[in-house]
Coordinates of C-alpha atoms in Angstrom, one line a residue:
Chain V
M3 CA -36.7 20.7 21.3
I4 CA -35.7 22.4 24.5
Q5 CA -35.9 20.3 27.6
I6 CA -35.4 21.7 31.0
S7 CA -35.1 19.5 34.0
K8 CA -34.8 20.2 37.7
L9 CA -33.2 23.5 37.0
I10 CA -31.9 25.4 40.1
K11 CA -30.2 28.7 40.3
T12 CA -29.5 30.5 43.6
Y13 CA -28.1 33.9 44.6
E14 CA -26.3 34.6 47.9
N15 CA -28.0 37.3 49.9
G16 CA -25.9 37.8 53.0
D17 CA -26.3 34.5 54.9
N18 CA -29.5 33.6 53.0
K19 CA -29.7 31.6 49.8
L20 CA -32.2 33.1 47.4
Y21 CA -33.8 30.7 44.9
A22 CA -34.1 32.5 41.6
L23 CA -35.0 29.3 39.9
N24 CA -36.3 26.5 42.1
D25 CA -36.6 23.0 40.6
I26 CA -37.9 24.0 37.2
S27 CA -38.8 21.4 34.5
F28 CA -40.7 21.8 31.2
E29 CA -40.3 21.3 27.5
I30 CA -40.6 23.5 24.5
K31 CA -41.2 21.8 21.1
D32 CA -39.6 23.0 17.9
G33 CA -41.6 25.8 16.3
D34 CA -43.5 26.5 19.5
F35 CA -44.1 30.0 20.8
A36 CA -43.6 29.9 24.5
V37 CA -44.4 32.9 26.8
I38 CA -43.0 33.1 30.3
V39 CA -45.1 35.3 32.5
G40 CA -45.0 36.4 36.1
A41 CA -44.6 39.3 38.4
S42 CA -41.4 41.3 38.8
G43 CA -38.8 39.2 40.6
S44 CA -40.5 35.9 39.8
G45 CA -37.4 34.7 38.0
K46 CA -38.7 34.8 34.4
S47 CA -35.7 36.8 33.0
T48 CA -33.3 34.5 34.9
L49 CA -35.0 31.5 33.4
L50 CA -34.7 33.0 29.9
N51 CA -31.1 33.9 30.4
T52 CA -30.3 30.4 31.8
I53 CA -32.0 28.5 29.0
S54 CA -30.3 30.6 26.4
G55 CA -26.8 30.2 27.8
L56 CA -26.4 33.7 29.0
E57 CA -26.3 32.6 32.6
K58 CA -25.2 29.4 34.3
A59 CA -27.5 27.4 36.5
D60 CA -26.4 25.7 39.8
S61 CA -27.8 22.3 38.9
G62 CA -30.2 20.6 36.6
S63 CA -30.3 20.0 32.9
I64 CA -30.8 22.2 29.8
M65 CA -31.0 20.3 26.5
H66 CA -31.2 21.9 23.1
D67 CA -32.0 19.3 20.5
G68 CA -30.5 16.6 22.6
K69 CA -27.3 18.6 23.5
E70 CA -26.7 19.3 27.1
I71 CA -25.6 22.9 27.8
F72 CA -25.5 22.7 31.6
G73 CA -21.9 22.5 32.7
L74 CA -20.4 24.0 29.5
N75 CA -17.6 26.4 30.1
D76 CA -17.6 30.0 28.8
K77 CA -15.9 29.2 25.5
E78 CA -18.4 26.4 24.8
L79 CA -21.3 28.5 25.8
T80 CA -20.1 31.2 23.4
A81 CA -19.9 28.6 20.6
F82 CA -23.4 27.4 21.5
R83 CA -24.9 30.9 21.4
R84 CA -23.1 31.6 18.2
A85 CA -24.5 28.6 16.5
R86 CA -28.0 28.3 17.9
V87 CA -29.7 31.3 19.5
G88 CA -30.8 34.8 18.8
F89 CA -31.8 37.6 21.2
I90 CA -34.1 40.5 21.3
F91 CA -34.0 42.8 24.4
Q92 CA -36.3 45.5 25.6
A93 CA -33.4 48.1 25.3
Y94 CA -32.6 46.9 21.7
Y95 CA -28.8 47.1 22.3
L96 CA -28.0 48.1 18.8
L97 CA -24.4 49.2 18.3
P98 CA -24.9 53.0 18.3
S99 CA -22.0 53.9 16.0
L100 CA -23.1 51.5 13.2
S101 CA -25.8 51.9 10.6
V102 CA -28.9 49.8 10.4
E103 CA -27.2 47.7 7.7
A104 CA -24.1 47.2 9.7
N105 CA -26.1 46.3 12.8
I106 CA -27.9 43.6 10.9
K107 CA -24.6 42.4 9.5
M108 CA -23.6 41.7 13.1
G109 CA -26.1 38.8 13.1
A110 CA -25.7 37.9 9.4
A111 CA -21.9 37.5 9.7
L112 CA -22.3 34.8 12.2
A113 CA -24.5 32.9 9.7
G114 CA -21.7 33.1 7.2
N115 CA -22.9 36.0 5.0
N116 CA -22.3 39.7 5.1
E117 CA -25.5 40.7 3.2
A118 CA -28.2 42.5 5.0
A119 CA -30.3 43.7 2.0
G120 CA -32.9 41.0 2.0
I121 CA -33.7 41.1 5.7
I122 CA -33.9 44.9 5.7
E123 CA -36.6 44.6 3.2
A124 CA -38.3 41.9 5.2
V125 CA -38.6 44.1 8.3
G126 CA -39.8 47.1 6.3
L127 CA -36.8 49.3 6.8
N128 CA -36.1 49.9 3.2
G129 CA -34.5 53.3 2.6
K130 CA -33.4 53.5 6.2
E131 CA -30.4 51.1 5.9
K132 CA -27.8 53.9 6.2
R133 CA -29.4 55.5 9.2
L134 CA -27.9 55.2 12.7
P135 CA -29.9 53.8 15.6
H136 CA -30.5 57.2 17.2
Q137 CA -32.1 58.4 14.0
L138 CA -34.8 55.8 14.3
S139 CA -38.0 55.6 16.4
G140 CA -38.2 53.0 19.2
G141 CA -40.3 50.7 17.0
E142 CA -37.9 50.9 14.1
Q143 CA -34.9 50.2 16.4
Q144 CA -36.7 47.1 17.7
R145 CA -37.3 46.0 14.1
V146 CA -33.5 46.3 13.5
S147 CA -32.9 44.2 16.6
I148 CA -35.3 41.6 15.3
A149 CA -33.7 41.7 11.8
R150 CA -30.3 41.3 13.5
A151 CA -31.5 38.3 15.4
L152 CA -33.1 36.7 12.4
A153 CA -30.1 37.3 10.1
K154 CA -28.2 34.9 12.3
K155 CA -30.7 32.2 11.4
P156 CA -31.1 30.9 15.0
A157 CA -32.8 27.7 15.9
A158 CA -34.4 29.5 18.8
L159 CA -35.2 33.2 19.4
F160 CA -35.2 34.5 23.0
C161 CA -37.0 37.8 23.6
D162 CA -36.9 39.6 27.0
E163 CA -39.8 42.1 27.1
P164 CA -39.4 43.1 23.4
T165 CA -42.4 45.5 23.6
G166 CA -41.7 46.8 27.0
A167 CA -40.3 50.1 25.8
L168 CA -42.9 50.7 23.1
D169 CA -46.3 52.3 23.0
E170 CA -49.3 50.0 22.4
A171 CA -49.6 50.5 18.6
T172 CA -45.9 50.0 18.0
G173 CA -45.8 47.1 20.4
R174 CA -48.7 45.4 18.6
Q175 CA -46.9 45.9 15.3
I176 CA -43.7 44.4 16.5
L177 CA -45.5 41.4 18.0
K178 CA -47.5 40.8 14.9
Y179 CA -44.3 40.8 12.9
L180 CA -42.5 38.5 15.3
I181 CA -45.4 36.0 15.4
Q182 CA -45.7 36.1 11.6
I183 CA -42.0 35.3 11.2
Q184 CA -42.2 32.6 13.9
R185 CA -45.1 30.9 12.2
E186 CA -43.7 31.2 8.7
S187 CA -40.2 29.9 9.5
K188 CA -41.4 27.5 12.3
L189 CA -38.9 29.2 14.6
T190 CA -38.9 28.4 18.3
L191 CA -39.8 31.6 20.1
I192 CA -39.4 32.1 23.8
M193 CA -40.6 35.4 25.2
V194 CA -40.6 36.9 28.7
T195 CA -43.3 39.4 29.4
H196 CA -45.1 40.9 32.3
N197 CA -48.1 41.6 30.0
S198 CA -50.4 38.7 30.6
N199 CA -52.5 39.6 27.5
I200 CA -49.5 38.7 25.3
A201 CA -49.5 35.2 26.8
N202 CA -52.7 34.5 24.9
L203 CA -50.8 34.7 21.6
A204 CA -48.5 31.8 22.6
T205 CA -48.8 28.1 22.1
Q206 CA -47.4 27.5 25.6
I207 CA -47.8 29.7 28.6
I208 CA -45.3 29.2 31.5
K209 CA -46.4 31.0 34.7
M210 CA -43.8 31.7 37.3
S211 CA -43.9 32.9 40.9
S212 CA -41.0 33.1 43.4
G213 CA -38.6 31.2 41.2
K214 CA -41.0 28.3 40.6
V215 CA -43.1 27.3 37.6
V216 CA -46.6 27.4 39.0
E217 CA -48.6 26.5 35.9
I218 CA -47.9 25.4 32.3
I219 CA -50.8 26.0 29.9
K220 CA -50.8 24.5 26.4
N221 CA -52.7 26.7 24.0
P222 CA -53.4 25.0 20.7
E223 CA -55.4 27.9 19.4
P224 CA -53.6 31.1 20.2
S225 CA -55.4 34.4 19.9
D226 CA -55.0 36.9 17.2
I227 CA -52.9 40.0 18.0
D228 CA -55.8 42.3 17.0
K229 CA -58.1 40.6 19.4
I230 CA -56.2 40.8 22.7
G231 CA -56.2 43.6 25.2
W232 CA -53.0 45.5 26.1
Chain W
M183 CA -21.1 64.5 44.2
V184 CA -17.4 64.8 43.6
T185 CA -15.5 63.5 46.6
L186 CA -11.8 63.7 47.4
K187 CA -11.7 60.0 46.8
S188 CA -12.8 60.5 43.2
A189 CA -10.1 63.1 42.7
F190 CA -7.5 60.7 43.9
K191 CA -8.8 58.1 41.4
L192 CA -7.2 60.2 38.7
I193 CA -4.1 58.2 39.1
S194 CA -3.0 59.0 35.5
V195 CA -3.1 62.7 36.1
I196 CA -1.2 62.3 39.4
I197 CA 1.5 60.2 37.8
I198 CA 2.0 62.5 34.8
T199 CA 2.1 65.5 37.2
V200 CA 4.8 63.8 39.2
V201 CA 6.9 63.4 36.1
V202 CA 6.3 66.9 34.8
V203 CA 7.0 68.6 38.2
F204 CA 10.0 66.5 38.9
I205 CA 11.6 67.5 35.5
C206 CA 10.5 71.2 35.8
T207 CA 11.6 71.6 39.4
T208 CA 15.0 70.2 38.6
F209 CA 15.5 72.3 35.6
I210 CA 14.0 75.5 37.0
N211 CA 15.9 75.2 40.3
Y212 CA 19.2 74.1 38.8
P213 CA 20.1 77.3 36.9
L214 CA 19.0 79.4 39.9
D215 CA 21.1 77.3 42.3
L216 CA 23.9 77.6 39.8
R217 CA 23.7 81.4 40.0
E218 CA 24.3 81.1 43.8
I219 CA 27.9 80.1 43.1
E220 CA 28.3 82.2 40.0
Y221 CA 30.3 84.9 42.0
L222 CA 32.9 82.2 42.8
I223 CA 33.6 81.6 39.2
T224 CA 36.2 84.1 38.2
S225 CA 36.8 83.1 34.6
T226 CA 34.4 84.8 32.2
E227 CA 35.0 82.1 29.6
M228 CA 33.8 79.5 32.1
Q229 CA 30.8 81.6 33.0
E230 CA 29.8 81.8 29.4
A231 CA 30.6 78.3 28.4
F232 CA 29.1 76.6 31.4
I233 CA 26.4 78.7 33.0
G234 CA 25.1 80.1 29.7
A235 CA 24.9 76.7 28.2
Q236 CA 23.3 75.1 31.3
V237 CA 20.6 77.8 31.5
E238 CA 19.7 77.4 27.8
L239 CA 19.6 73.6 28.2
A240 CA 17.3 74.0 31.1
D241 CA 15.0 76.4 29.2
V242 CA 14.6 74.1 26.3
I243 CA 13.9 71.1 28.5
I244 CA 11.3 73.0 30.6
A245 CA 9.5 74.3 27.5
A246 CA 9.4 70.8 25.9
T247 CA 8.3 69.1 29.1
V248 CA 5.6 71.6 30.1
G249 CA 4.4 71.9 26.5
L250 CA 4.2 68.2 25.9
F251 CA 3.3 66.6 29.2
G252 CA 1.4 69.6 30.5
S253 CA -1.0 69.7 27.6
I254 CA -1.6 65.9 27.7
A255 CA -2.2 66.1 31.5
A256 CA -4.8 68.9 30.8
L257 CA -6.4 66.7 28.1
I258 CA -6.5 63.7 30.4
L259 CA -8.1 65.8 33.1
M260 CA -10.9 67.0 30.8
F261 CA -11.3 63.5 29.5
S262 CA -11.6 62.1 33.0
I263 CA -14.1 64.8 34.0
R264 CA -16.3 64.0 31.0
Q265 CA -16.1 60.3 31.9
F266 CA -17.0 61.1 35.5
I267 CA -20.0 63.2 34.5
N268 CA -21.2 60.6 32.0
Q269 CA -20.9 57.8 34.6
N270 CA -22.7 59.9 37.2
S271 CA -25.0 61.8 35.0
A272 CA -28.2 60.6 36.7
E273 CA -26.9 61.8 40.0
F274 CA -26.1 65.3 38.6
G275 CA -29.5 65.3 36.9
I276 CA -31.1 64.7 40.2
L277 CA -29.1 67.5 41.9
K278 CA -30.2 69.9 39.1
A279 CA -33.8 68.8 39.5
L280 CA -33.6 69.4 43.2
G281 CA -32.5 73.0 42.5
Y282 CA -28.8 72.9 42.7
S283 CA -27.4 75.5 40.3
E284 CA -24.9 74.4 37.5
N285 CA -22.3 76.7 39.2
R286 CA -22.8 75.1 42.5
I287 CA -22.4 71.6 41.1
A288 CA -19.5 72.6 38.8
L289 CA -17.7 74.2 41.8
D290 CA -17.4 70.8 43.3
F291 CA -15.2 69.7 40.5
S292 CA -12.5 72.0 41.8
K293 CA -11.6 69.0 44.0
F294 CA -10.0 67.5 40.9
G295 CA -7.2 70.1 41.3
I296 CA -6.3 68.0 44.4
S297 CA -4.9 65.3 42.2
V298 CA -2.6 67.8 40.5
L299 CA -1.6 69.2 43.9
A300 CA -0.8 65.7 45.2
G301 CA 1.2 64.8 42.1
S302 CA 3.0 68.2 42.1
A303 CA 4.0 67.9 45.8
F304 CA 5.3 64.4 45.2
G305 CA 7.2 65.5 42.1
Y306 CA 8.8 68.4 44.0
I307 CA 9.9 66.2 46.9
L308 CA 11.3 63.7 44.4
A309 CA 13.3 66.5 42.7
Y310 CA 14.7 67.7 46.0
L311 CA 15.7 64.1 47.0
A312 CA 17.3 63.5 43.6
S313 CA 19.0 66.8 43.4
P314 CA 22.5 65.8 44.7
A315 CA 22.8 63.1 42.1
F316 CA 21.3 65.2 39.3
Y317 CA 23.3 68.3 40.0
G318 CA 26.5 66.3 40.3
M319 CA 25.8 64.7 36.9
L320 CA 24.9 68.0 35.2
A321 CA 28.1 69.7 36.4
S322 CA 30.3 66.6 36.1
D323 CA 32.3 68.0 33.1
Y324 CA 33.4 71.1 34.9
E325 CA 35.6 71.9 37.9
L326 CA 33.3 74.1 39.9
P327 CA 34.6 76.1 42.8
A328 CA 31.7 74.9 45.1
K329 CA 29.0 72.3 45.2
V330 CA 25.6 73.3 43.7
V331 CA 23.0 72.8 46.3
F332 CA 19.2 72.6 45.9
C333 CA 17.7 75.7 47.6
F334 CA 14.1 76.2 48.5
R335 CA 12.5 79.2 46.7
Y336 CA 8.9 80.1 47.3
Q337 CA 8.6 81.4 43.7
V338 CA 9.5 78.0 42.3
F339 CA 7.2 76.4 44.8
L340 CA 4.3 78.6 43.7
V341 CA 5.0 78.0 40.0
V342 CA 5.4 74.2 40.2
I343 CA 2.9 73.3 42.9
V344 CA 0.3 76.0 43.7
A345 CA -0.2 77.4 40.2
P346 CA -0.8 74.1 38.4
A347 CA -3.3 73.0 41.1
L348 CA -5.2 76.3 40.8
F349 CA -5.1 76.2 37.0
F350 CA -6.4 72.6 36.9
S351 CA -9.0 73.3 39.5
L352 CA -10.3 76.2 37.4
L353 CA -10.1 74.1 34.2
A354 CA -12.1 71.4 35.9
V355 CA -14.8 73.8 37.1
L356 CA -15.1 75.5 33.7
Y357 CA -15.2 72.2 31.8
A358 CA -17.7 70.7 34.2
R359 CA -19.8 73.8 33.9
L360 CA -19.8 73.3 30.1
R361 CA -20.7 69.7 30.3
L362 CA -23.5 70.3 32.9
R363 CA -25.4 72.6 30.6
K364 CA -27.9 69.9 29.6
K365 CA -31.4 69.8 31.1
A366 CA -31.9 67.9 34.3
L367 CA -34.0 65.3 32.6
D368 CA -31.5 64.7 29.8
L369 CA -28.8 64.1 32.4
M370 CA -31.1 61.7 34.3
N371 CA -32.2 59.8 31.2
G372 CA -29.4 58.2 29.2
A373 CA -27.0 61.1 29.0
S374 CA -24.3 58.5 29.2
E375 CA -25.3 57.1 25.8
I376 CA -22.5 57.0 23.3
R377 CA -22.5 60.1 21.1
I378 CA -21.8 59.7 17.4
N379 CA -19.6 62.3 15.8
K380 CA -20.1 63.7 12.4
L381 CA -17.2 61.7 10.8
T382 CA -18.8 58.4 11.9
Q383 CA -22.2 59.5 10.7
R384 CA -20.7 60.4 7.3
L385 CA -18.9 57.1 7.0
Q386 CA -22.0 55.2 8.0
T387 CA -24.2 57.1 5.6
K388 CA -21.9 56.3 2.7
G389 CA -22.1 52.6 3.5
S390 CA -19.3 50.2 2.8
K391 CA -18.4 46.7 1.6
F392 CA -16.5 45.9 4.8
T393 CA -17.3 42.9 6.8
F394 CA -19.1 43.5 10.1
L395 CA -16.0 43.3 12.3
E396 CA -14.0 45.5 10.0
E397 CA -16.8 48.0 10.0
L398 CA -16.9 48.0 13.8
K399 CA -13.1 48.5 13.9
R400 CA -13.5 51.5 11.6
T401 CA -16.1 53.2 13.7
M402 CA -14.3 52.5 16.9
L403 CA -11.6 54.6 15.4
S404 CA -13.7 57.3 13.8
N405 CA -16.0 57.8 16.8
N406 CA -13.1 58.0 19.4
L407 CA -10.9 60.6 17.8
I408 CA -9.5 61.8 21.1
L409 CA -8.3 58.2 21.8
I410 CA -6.3 58.4 18.6
L411 CA -4.5 61.3 20.2
F412 CA -3.9 59.5 23.4
M413 CA -2.7 56.2 21.8
G414 CA -0.5 58.2 19.4
F415 CA 0.9 60.2 22.3
A416 CA 1.6 57.1 24.4
A417 CA 3.7 55.7 21.6
F418 CA 5.3 59.1 20.8
V419 CA 6.4 59.7 24.4
F420 CA 7.7 56.1 24.7
A421 CA 9.7 56.3 21.5
A422 CA 11.0 59.9 22.3
Q423 CA 12.0 59.3 25.9
V424 CA 13.6 55.9 25.5
Q425 CA 15.5 56.8 22.4
T426 CA 16.6 60.1 24.1
A427 CA 18.0 57.9 26.8
F428 CA 20.1 56.0 24.3
T429 CA 21.4 59.2 22.8
V430 CA 22.1 60.7 26.3
R431 CA 24.0 57.6 27.2
Q432 CA 26.0 57.9 24.0
L433 CA 26.8 61.6 24.8
L434 CA 27.1 61.8 28.5
D435 CA 27.5 58.2 29.6
N436 CA 25.3 58.9 32.6
M437 CA 23.2 56.2 34.0
L438 CA 21.0 58.4 36.2
M439 CA 19.9 60.6 33.4
T440 CA 19.5 57.6 31.1
S441 CA 17.3 55.9 33.6
T442 CA 15.2 59.0 34.2
F443 CA 14.4 59.3 30.5
I444 CA 13.6 55.6 30.2
I445 CA 11.4 55.6 33.4
S446 CA 9.5 58.7 32.4
G447 CA 8.9 57.4 28.9
L448 CA 7.7 54.1 30.3
I449 CA 5.5 55.6 33.0
V450 CA 3.8 58.3 30.9
G451 CA 3.5 56.1 27.8
S452 CA 2.0 53.2 29.7
V453 CA -0.3 55.3 31.8
T454 CA -1.7 57.1 28.8
L455 CA -2.1 53.9 26.9
L456 CA -3.8 52.1 29.8
L457 CA -6.1 55.0 30.4
A458 CA -7.2 55.1 26.7
L459 CA -7.8 51.3 26.6
T460 CA -9.7 51.3 29.9
F461 CA -11.9 54.1 28.6
L462 CA -12.6 52.4 25.4
I463 CA -13.7 49.2 27.2
G464 CA -15.7 51.2 29.8
K465 CA -17.6 53.1 27.2
N466 CA -18.5 50.0 25.1
K467 CA -19.1 47.5 27.9
K468 CA -22.7 46.8 27.3
Y469 CA -22.2 46.6 23.5
I470 CA -19.3 44.2 24.0
A471 CA -21.6 42.1 26.3
M472 CA -24.1 42.1 23.5
L473 CA -21.6 41.0 20.9
K474 CA -20.6 38.2 23.3
A475 CA -24.2 37.2 23.9
Y476 CA -24.5 36.8 20.2
G477 CA -21.5 34.5 20.2
Y478 CA -18.6 36.7 19.2
T479 CA -15.5 35.6 21.1
G480 CA -13.5 37.9 23.4
S481 CA -10.7 37.8 20.8
E482 CA -13.0 39.0 18.0
C483 CA -14.4 41.8 20.2
G484 CA -10.8 42.8 21.1
K485 CA -9.7 42.9 17.5
A486 CA -12.7 45.1 16.5
L487 CA -12.2 47.4 19.5
F488 CA -8.4 47.8 19.5
G489 CA -7.3 46.7 16.0
G490 CA -7.7 50.1 14.4
Y491 CA -5.4 51.7 16.9
R492 CA -2.3 49.6 16.1
I493 CA -1.4 51.7 13.1
V494 CA -2.0 54.9 15.1
T495 CA 0.5 53.8 17.8
Y496 CA 3.1 52.9 15.2
I497 CA 2.7 56.3 13.5
G498 CA 3.1 57.9 17.0
F499 CA 6.2 55.8 17.5
L500 CA 7.8 57.0 14.3
I501 CA 6.9 60.7 15.0
G502 CA 8.4 60.3 18.5
T503 CA 11.6 58.9 16.9
V504 CA 12.0 61.8 14.5
Y505 CA 11.1 64.3 17.2
Q506 CA 13.6 63.0 19.7
F507 CA 16.4 63.1 17.1
L508 CA 15.6 66.6 16.1
F509 CA 15.1 67.8 19.7
I510 CA 18.4 66.3 20.9
A511 CA 20.2 67.7 17.9
F512 CA 18.7 71.1 18.6
I513 CA 19.6 71.1 22.3
I514 CA 23.1 69.9 21.7
A515 CA 23.7 72.5 19.0
R516 CA 22.7 75.2 21.4
A517 CA 24.4 73.9 24.5
F518 CA 27.7 72.4 23.2
D519 CA 30.2 73.2 20.5
N520 CA 31.8 70.6 18.3
V521 CA 29.4 67.9 19.3
T522 CA 27.3 66.2 16.6
V523 CA 24.5 63.9 17.3
K524 CA 24.2 60.7 15.2
F525 CA 21.0 58.7 14.9
D526 CA 21.3 55.7 17.2
V527 CA 20.2 52.8 15.0
F528 CA 20.9 50.3 17.8
G529 CA 18.8 52.3 20.2
F530 CA 16.0 52.6 17.6
F531 CA 15.7 48.8 17.1
I532 CA 15.9 48.1 20.8
T533 CA 13.2 50.7 21.6
L534 CA 11.0 49.4 18.7
S535 CA 11.3 45.8 19.9
V536 CA 10.5 46.7 23.5
F537 CA 7.6 48.8 22.2
I538 CA 6.1 46.0 20.0
V539 CA 6.4 43.5 22.8
A540 CA 4.9 45.8 25.5
Y541 CA 2.1 47.1 23.2
E542 CA 1.0 43.6 22.1
L543 CA 1.2 42.3 25.7
I544 CA -1.0 45.2 27.0
I545 CA -3.5 44.5 24.2
L546 CA -3.5 40.8 25.0
L547 CA -4.2 41.7 28.7
Y548 CA -7.1 43.9 27.7
K549 CA -8.5 41.2 25.4
R550 CA -8.6 39.0 28.4
R551 CA -10.4 41.8 30.3
I552 CA -12.9 41.8 27.5
A553 CA -13.4 38.1 27.8
K554 CA -14.2 38.6 31.4
I555 CA -16.9 41.3 30.9
P556 CA -20.0 39.7 32.3
L557 CA -23.0 39.2 30.1
R558 CA -25.0 40.7 33.0
E559 CA -24.0 44.1 31.6
I560 CA -26.9 43.7 29.1
M561 CA -29.3 42.4 31.7
Q562 CA -28.9 45.2 34.2
A563 CA -29.7 48.2 32.0

């Protein structure tokens, strides 16, 4: 379970203090699919980065399965990320000089194995394991980045606009795949998106505005990917 | 656009030019200045033995210096221009989209010649200031009828200051013109993405049984072939110059010349090495950030990034050792009779020890730099 309590993060802007996150508290249960929605600049990416240990908060508490990560130093945060979390970004960030297989090994190696074959098959990239990222379509690259994240066997998967750079059809495919994996493996999935339609797929919707959580909606019956607008 | 400030940022080019021009000015001017007192030397034997030998010595040193250091300075300049264009590709794309011609934009790169001009001028002044000590040392074994004095010659000035600046300006323009041939849109959109060369593609297509970090180390090497040249050169120059200093000390027992070789080796070797490492980190910043986000430590990233280059630098060191021995033996055979050069084993081990310590320290420093790369790199793109 991820428990966030009274989280505050500020940025200096000249003489002003800008609250990127202002007194945020909520919980995400294990195996939940939480979506963070809000307009540009509402603080949703900062929230995702802070919960996942990519950025540090000014104050508050971030508990992952009872372990506090607020206040950890860089070395401890690295160890935390290594052991517990996976990431998927809008821009994929695949290592450009490495093949699909080697990119997936990046995640697999951290889970203690150097085999990528099984996961390549699972993401439907059979026959493309020796290709380099630039030889793949956007959707395929995002599949590799999903495979890389899953190969790490994370307890929680953090996704920042994973379909932001994709067309509707590919975006739907990717989401379908992610949700399927999340449900099958009971993975905790936390996703940031500006697309409010995607929110209907989640079991928990966290709405943000100006650095604050303005609404938390529990959604026990999430929609089907084929039934939502885009 | 290219500003004078960006030209002065080419510190590596400036420093290497200072060293090249210092050595060239000294060894071009010295035989000419020597000729000024030639009429005072009455003995033909002395003329042949001294002036002839000194002129030949100067010729060989100039050829070796210009050939070696000059070509690496040209490579660094082209490398820096490529980096500059990659870093500012969006800006150049906008300029092209606004209607600026490729020639007009490329012409701006002539300002990079300023860095060479600055380095040349400084090297020339340094050669002038050091001339009394240098000339005294070069003529120390002979009873000359008059003192050799550094004379200003506009021909030398043109050759060592104006010509290199013009040449490098032209090179910068032509190279920039070549790099700016892309479409405006391509320049604006991700033209700074890392390119994958054919060797890397071939290696990746074949697949491998290597672990992830070993695989990454392999591609860091195969996809940055120019850096192999720079790293190898850095070690080569260090080994060659510092060991030459030991040999010179053995033959001439002159501290000034010994220190000049050591300092030039240290400066050019370190500058080239630092430039290559800085480039390697700069080019891979966001991917290093991604590795760190996944939980790889700074040390693991450093090993993958730099580990493959260790063997390259040690090979460069060995080639530099062989080169300096053969070079010195060749010069001595041409310039002096009855002098044989022995391989300085003590000098070799001292140089190797200093090299190992210096190299590993620099790598450690850069690993710390990697540890400091902010994870924000992956959030800002």
